[in-house]
Amino acid sequence: MATFTARRRLLAAMAAAGAAAALPLVARGQSGWPARPLRMIVPFPPGSSPDLIARLLTERLAASLGQPVVVENRPGAGGNIGTGQVARAAPDGYTLLFTINGPLVTAPTLSRHLNYDPMRQLAPITLVATSPNVLVVDPNLGVRNLREFVALARSRPGALNYGSVGNGSAAHLAMEQLKTRAGIALEHIPYPGFPQIAAAIIAGQIQAGFMVPAIAMPQVQAGRLRVLAATTTGRTALLPDVPTVAESGYPGFEAISWQAVLAPAGTPRAIIDRLYRELVAIIGSDAVRERMRAQYFIPAGTAPESLRQTMASEKARWDKVIRAAGVQPE
């Protein structure tokens, strides 16, 4: 009897070992994840708003995971280059993406040669934060509010240039909305990031641009840029003294930027859930929330499914704006 029991236990152990050997390597290694450093791809340059918030999170994420989380800046094509790299990366939990809405929701409509499908090739983790955009101009332009800017643009059709962080970005489509509704013509010049746009306006190379306030407002406060309007439908507590585009003659006008963390599709759900829990805890901490608000961001922290729904609904909304403005794919 004892011999039979021992033999049965041995056979059971062998069967369990065989089943474990048949599991995919990633699945078997989940319990040991992370066993090496992670990289967070930011498809915008150092000093950009996604870079600033990504670095705020990765320092704390590294502490909670027990492994370094290294930020890698991969700018280009309005964020599409770095986003595509993550979409094609191994789904092993060691490559993450920190990006804005453009590469996720408008790039599929506006990029002729996009080499990734964000809904199919990326796994949402969490929405990190949202921010209004602000319309800023060169103080030497001589306009003090949005109505004066529109009047100047109408008097000089096609003579004014504006910058954005790429075709399909919230900054680009905000100006295209304004052009359509105000009946003005401005030339679009893309830049790698908002710091470059601010520098170009200050240097007199372009005259205007919608930007995130984290980059724009320090230059406004220094007198190097002038802020004309914000893109929330009502005034935001982040910028209580800045009028909105909506209240300046264009009711319902809205163009919000948001930032999110994603991973390659196929990343094990256990890893996605762990990252979601850690990131939401970090975003919810008082220190991080204060730092975000100081940079004009409203902290979020949503479930993966909620971020996927946001991506889908935002794509539908911006597709309508793109059609109405007649923006063509590039």
Coordinates of C-alpha atoms in Angstrom, one line a residue:
M1 CA 0.0 0.0 0.0
A2 CA 2.8 2.4 0.9
T3 CA 4.6 1.5 -2.3
F4 CA 1.5 2.2 -4.4
T5 CA 1.0 5.6 -2.7
A6 CA 4.6 6.6 -3.2
R7 CA 4.4 5.5 -6.9
R8 CA 1.2 7.6 -7.3
R9 CA 2.8 10.6 -5.8
L10 CA 5.8 10.2 -8.0
L11 CA 3.6 10.0 -11.1
A12 CA 1.6 13.1 -10.0
A13 CA 4.8 15.0 -9.5
M14 CA 6.1 14.0 -13.0
A15 CA 2.8 15.0 -14.6
A16 CA 2.9 18.4 -12.9
A17 CA 6.4 18.9 -14.0
G18 CA 5.5 18.0 -17.6
A19 CA 2.5 20.5 -17.5
A20 CA 4.8 23.2 -16.3
A21 CA 7.3 22.5 -19.0
A22 CA 4.5 22.8 -21.6
L23 CA 3.5 26.3 -20.4
P24 CA 4.8 29.3 -22.5
L25 CA 8.0 30.8 -21.1
V26 CA 6.4 34.2 -20.3
A27 CA 3.5 32.6 -18.4
R28 CA 5.9 30.4 -16.3
G29 CA 8.1 33.5 -15.6
Q30 CA 5.2 35.8 -14.5
S31 CA 5.7 35.0 -10.8
G32 CA 9.3 36.2 -11.1
W33 CA 8.4 39.4 -13.0
P34 CA 10.2 41.8 -13.0
A35 CA 13.5 40.1 -13.0
R36 CA 15.4 42.8 -14.8
P37 CA 15.1 46.6 -15.6
L38 CA 12.1 47.9 -17.6
R39 CA 12.1 50.6 -20.2
M40 CA 9.4 53.2 -20.6
I41 CA 9.4 54.6 -24.2
V42 CA 8.3 58.2 -24.4
P43 CA 7.9 59.1 -28.1
F44 CA 8.7 62.8 -27.5
P45 CA 11.9 64.7 -26.6
P46 CA 13.4 65.3 -23.2
G47 CA 11.7 68.2 -21.5
S48 CA 8.4 67.7 -23.2
S49 CA 5.3 67.3 -21.0
P50 CA 5.0 63.5 -21.5
D51 CA 8.7 63.2 -20.6
L52 CA 8.2 65.2 -17.4
I53 CA 5.2 63.2 -16.2
A54 CA 6.8 59.9 -17.2
R55 CA 9.9 60.6 -15.2
L56 CA 7.7 61.6 -12.2
L57 CA 6.1 58.2 -12.3
T58 CA 9.1 55.9 -13.2
E59 CA 11.1 56.9 -10.2
R60 CA 8.3 55.7 -7.9
L61 CA 7.4 52.7 -10.1
A62 CA 11.0 51.5 -9.9
A63 CA 10.8 51.6 -6.1
S64 CA 7.5 49.7 -6.0
L65 CA 8.7 47.0 -8.5
G66 CA 12.2 46.6 -7.2
Q67 CA 13.7 47.1 -10.6
P68 CA 14.9 50.2 -12.5
V69 CA 12.5 51.7 -15.0
V70 CA 14.5 53.6 -17.6
V71 CA 12.9 56.4 -19.7
E72 CA 13.9 56.2 -23.4
N73 CA 13.0 59.2 -25.6
R74 CA 12.1 58.2 -29.1
P75 CA 10.7 61.3 -30.8
G76 CA 9.5 61.7 -34.3
A77 CA 6.4 61.8 -36.5
G78 CA 4.2 63.3 -33.8
G79 CA 4.9 60.4 -31.5
N80 CA 4.2 57.7 -34.1
I81 CA 7.8 56.4 -34.3
G82 CA 8.2 55.5 -30.6
T83 CA 4.6 54.3 -30.3
G84 CA 5.2 51.9 -33.2
Q85 CA 8.3 50.6 -31.6
V86 CA 6.3 49.6 -28.5
A87 CA 3.5 48.1 -30.6
R88 CA 6.1 45.7 -32.2
A89 CA 8.0 45.0 -29.0
A90 CA 8.0 41.6 -27.2
P91 CA 5.0 41.4 -24.9
D92 CA 7.0 40.3 -21.9
G93 CA 6.3 43.2 -19.5
Y94 CA 9.7 44.9 -19.9
T95 CA 8.7 47.5 -22.5
L96 CA 6.1 50.1 -21.7
L97 CA 4.7 53.2 -23.5
F98 CA 4.0 56.6 -22.1
T99 CA 2.3 58.7 -24.7
I100 CA -0.4 61.3 -25.4
N101 CA -3.7 60.9 -27.3
G102 CA -2.4 61.8 -30.8
P103 CA -0.6 58.5 -31.6
L104 CA -3.4 56.5 -30.1
V105 CA -6.6 58.1 -31.5
T106 CA -5.9 60.4 -34.5
A107 CA -2.8 58.9 -36.1
P108 CA -4.8 56.0 -37.6
T109 CA -6.9 58.5 -39.5
L110 CA -4.3 61.1 -40.4
S111 CA -1.1 59.0 -41.1
R112 CA -1.0 57.4 -44.5
H113 CA 1.8 55.0 -43.6
L114 CA 1.2 54.2 -40.0
N115 CA 2.9 50.9 -39.2
Y116 CA 0.9 50.0 -36.1
D117 CA -2.7 49.6 -35.0
P118 CA -3.1 51.1 -31.5
M119 CA -6.4 49.3 -30.7
R120 CA -5.0 45.9 -31.8
Q121 CA -1.3 46.1 -31.0
L122 CA -1.3 48.0 -27.7
A123 CA -2.7 46.9 -24.3
P124 CA -4.0 49.8 -22.2
I125 CA -2.9 50.0 -18.6
T126 CA -4.1 53.4 -17.2
L127 CA -5.0 56.9 -18.1
V128 CA -2.5 59.0 -16.2
A129 CA -3.6 62.6 -16.4
T130 CA -5.5 65.2 -18.5
S131 CA -4.6 68.8 -19.3
P132 CA -6.2 71.7 -21.2
N133 CA -4.3 73.3 -24.0
V134 CA -3.7 77.0 -24.2
L135 CA -3.4 79.3 -27.2
V136 CA -0.2 81.3 -27.0
V137 CA 1.3 83.9 -29.3
D138 CA 4.3 86.1 -29.7
P139 CA 3.7 89.2 -27.6
N140 CA 5.1 91.3 -30.4
L141 CA 2.1 90.2 -32.5
G142 CA 0.2 93.0 -30.8
V143 CA -3.0 91.0 -29.9
R144 CA -4.3 90.8 -26.4
N145 CA -7.2 88.3 -26.7
L146 CA -8.6 85.7 -29.1
R147 CA -10.9 88.1 -30.9
E148 CA -8.0 90.3 -31.8
F149 CA -6.0 87.3 -32.9
V150 CA -8.8 86.1 -35.2
A151 CA -9.2 89.6 -36.6
L152 CA -5.5 89.8 -37.4
A153 CA -5.5 86.4 -39.0
R154 CA -8.5 87.4 -41.2
S155 CA -6.7 90.5 -42.3
R156 CA -3.6 88.6 -43.2
P157 CA -4.8 85.2 -44.7
G158 CA -2.1 82.6 -44.8
A159 CA 0.6 85.0 -43.5
L160 CA 0.7 83.6 -39.9
N161 CA 2.3 80.3 -39.0
Y162 CA 1.5 78.1 -36.0
G163 CA 3.3 75.1 -34.5
S164 CA 2.1 71.7 -33.2
V165 CA 3.7 68.5 -32.0
G166 CA 2.6 66.7 -35.2
N167 CA -0.2 65.9 -37.6
G168 CA -3.2 64.7 -35.6
S169 CA -2.1 66.0 -32.2
A170 CA -4.5 67.8 -30.0
A171 CA -2.5 71.0 -30.5
H172 CA -2.8 70.6 -34.3
L173 CA -6.5 69.7 -34.3
A174 CA -7.4 72.5 -31.8
M175 CA -6.0 75.1 -34.3
E176 CA -7.7 73.3 -37.2
Q177 CA -11.0 73.5 -35.3
L178 CA -10.4 77.2 -34.7
K179 CA -9.5 77.8 -38.3
T180 CA -12.8 76.2 -39.4
R181 CA -15.0 77.9 -37.0
A182 CA -13.4 81.4 -37.2
G183 CA -12.9 81.3 -41.0
I184 CA -9.1 82.0 -40.8
A185 CA -6.1 80.6 -42.7
L186 CA -2.8 79.8 -40.9
E187 CA 0.1 77.6 -42.0
H188 CA 0.9 74.5 -39.9
I189 CA 4.5 73.7 -39.0
P190 CA 5.1 70.5 -37.0
Y191 CA 7.8 70.3 -34.3
P192 CA 9.1 67.4 -32.2
G193 CA 7.7 68.8 -28.9
F194 CA 6.3 71.7 -27.1
P195 CA 9.6 73.1 -25.9
Q196 CA 10.6 73.5 -29.6
I197 CA 7.3 75.3 -30.4
A198 CA 7.8 77.7 -27.5
A199 CA 11.3 78.4 -28.7
A200 CA 10.1 79.0 -32.3
I201 CA 7.5 81.5 -31.2
I202 CA 9.9 83.4 -29.0
A203 CA 12.4 83.5 -31.8
G204 CA 9.7 84.9 -34.2
Q205 CA 9.9 81.9 -36.5
I206 CA 6.2 81.2 -36.0
Q207 CA 3.5 83.3 -34.4
A208 CA 1.2 81.0 -32.4
G209 CA 0.4 77.6 -31.2
F210 CA -1.8 75.6 -28.9
M211 CA 0.4 74.1 -26.1
V212 CA 0.1 72.3 -22.8
P213 CA 0.3 74.9 -20.0
A214 CA 3.1 73.0 -18.3
I215 CA 5.5 74.2 -21.0
A216 CA 3.7 77.4 -22.0
M217 CA 2.9 79.1 -18.7
P218 CA 6.5 79.5 -17.4
Q219 CA 7.2 81.4 -20.6
V220 CA 4.0 83.4 -20.2
Q221 CA 4.9 84.3 -16.7
A222 CA 8.4 85.4 -17.9
G223 CA 6.8 87.7 -20.5
R224 CA 8.1 85.8 -23.5
L225 CA 4.7 84.4 -24.6
R226 CA 1.2 85.7 -24.3
V227 CA -1.7 83.4 -23.4
L228 CA -5.0 84.1 -25.1
A229 CA -7.3 81.2 -24.3
A230 CA -7.7 77.7 -22.9
T231 CA -9.4 74.8 -24.6
T232 CA -11.8 73.6 -21.8
T233 CA -15.5 74.2 -22.3
G234 CA -15.6 76.1 -19.0
R235 CA -12.8 77.8 -17.1
T236 CA -10.5 75.4 -15.3
A237 CA -9.3 75.7 -11.7
L238 CA -5.8 75.2 -13.1
L239 CA -6.1 78.5 -15.1
P240 CA -8.9 80.5 -13.5
D241 CA -7.8 83.8 -15.0
V242 CA -7.5 82.5 -18.6
P243 CA -10.7 82.8 -20.7
T244 CA -11.7 79.8 -22.8
V245 CA -12.0 79.6 -26.6
A246 CA -15.7 78.6 -25.9
E247 CA -16.5 81.8 -24.0
S248 CA -14.6 83.9 -26.6
G249 CA -17.1 83.3 -29.3
Y250 CA -16.9 79.6 -30.1
P251 CA -19.4 77.7 -27.8
G252 CA -18.6 74.0 -27.2
F253 CA -15.0 74.3 -28.3
E254 CA -12.9 71.7 -26.5
A255 CA -9.4 70.2 -27.1
I256 CA -8.0 68.3 -24.1
S257 CA -4.6 66.6 -24.0
W258 CA -4.3 63.4 -22.1
Q259 CA -1.5 61.0 -21.2
A260 CA -1.5 57.2 -20.7
V261 CA 0.6 54.1 -20.1
L262 CA 0.3 51.1 -22.4
A263 CA 2.2 47.9 -23.2
P264 CA 2.5 45.7 -26.3
A265 CA -0.7 43.6 -26.9
G266 CA -0.3 40.1 -25.6
T267 CA 1.5 41.2 -22.4
P268 CA 0.2 38.8 -19.7
R269 CA -2.8 40.0 -17.9
A270 CA -1.2 39.4 -14.5
I271 CA 1.5 41.9 -15.4
I272 CA -0.9 44.5 -16.8
D273 CA -2.9 44.2 -13.6
R274 CA 0.2 44.6 -11.4
L275 CA 1.3 47.7 -13.4
Y276 CA -2.2 49.1 -13.2
R277 CA -2.3 48.7 -9.4
E278 CA 1.1 50.2 -8.9
L279 CA 0.6 53.1 -11.2
V280 CA -2.8 54.0 -9.7
A281 CA -1.4 54.0 -6.2
I282 CA 1.4 56.3 -7.4
I283 CA -0.9 58.7 -9.2
G284 CA -3.2 58.8 -6.1
S285 CA -0.4 59.7 -3.8
D286 CA -0.5 63.3 -2.4
A287 CA 3.0 64.1 -3.5
V288 CA 2.5 63.0 -7.1
R289 CA -0.9 64.7 -7.3
E290 CA 0.6 68.0 -6.1
R291 CA 3.4 67.7 -8.6
M292 CA 1.0 67.0 -11.4
R293 CA -1.2 70.0 -10.5
A294 CA 1.8 72.2 -10.3
Q295 CA 2.5 71.3 -13.9
Y296 CA -1.2 72.0 -14.9
F297 CA -2.2 68.3 -15.1
I298 CA -5.3 66.8 -13.5
P299 CA -4.4 63.3 -12.1
A300 CA -6.5 60.4 -13.4
G301 CA -5.7 56.7 -12.9
T302 CA -8.3 54.5 -14.6
A303 CA -8.7 50.8 -15.2
P304 CA -7.3 49.3 -18.4
E305 CA -10.8 48.7 -19.8
S306 CA -11.7 52.4 -19.1
L307 CA -8.7 53.6 -21.1
R308 CA -9.6 51.4 -24.0
Q309 CA -13.1 52.9 -24.0
T310 CA -11.6 56.4 -23.9
M311 CA -9.4 55.6 -26.9
A312 CA -12.4 54.4 -28.9
S313 CA -14.7 57.3 -27.9
E314 CA -12.0 59.9 -28.5
K315 CA -11.2 58.4 -31.9
A316 CA -14.9 58.8 -32.9
R317 CA -15.0 62.4 -31.6
W318 CA -11.8 63.5 -33.3
D319 CA -12.7 61.7 -36.6
K320 CA -15.7 64.1 -36.8
V321 CA -13.5 67.1 -36.2
I322 CA -11.0 65.9 -38.8
R323 CA -13.8 65.5 -41.4
A324 CA -15.3 68.9 -40.6
A325 CA -12.0 70.7 -40.8
G326 CA -11.0 68.9 -44.0
V327 CA -7.6 67.8 -42.6
Q328 CA -5.9 65.4 -45.0
P329 CA -3.7 62.4 -44.1
E330 CA 0.0 62.9 -44.5

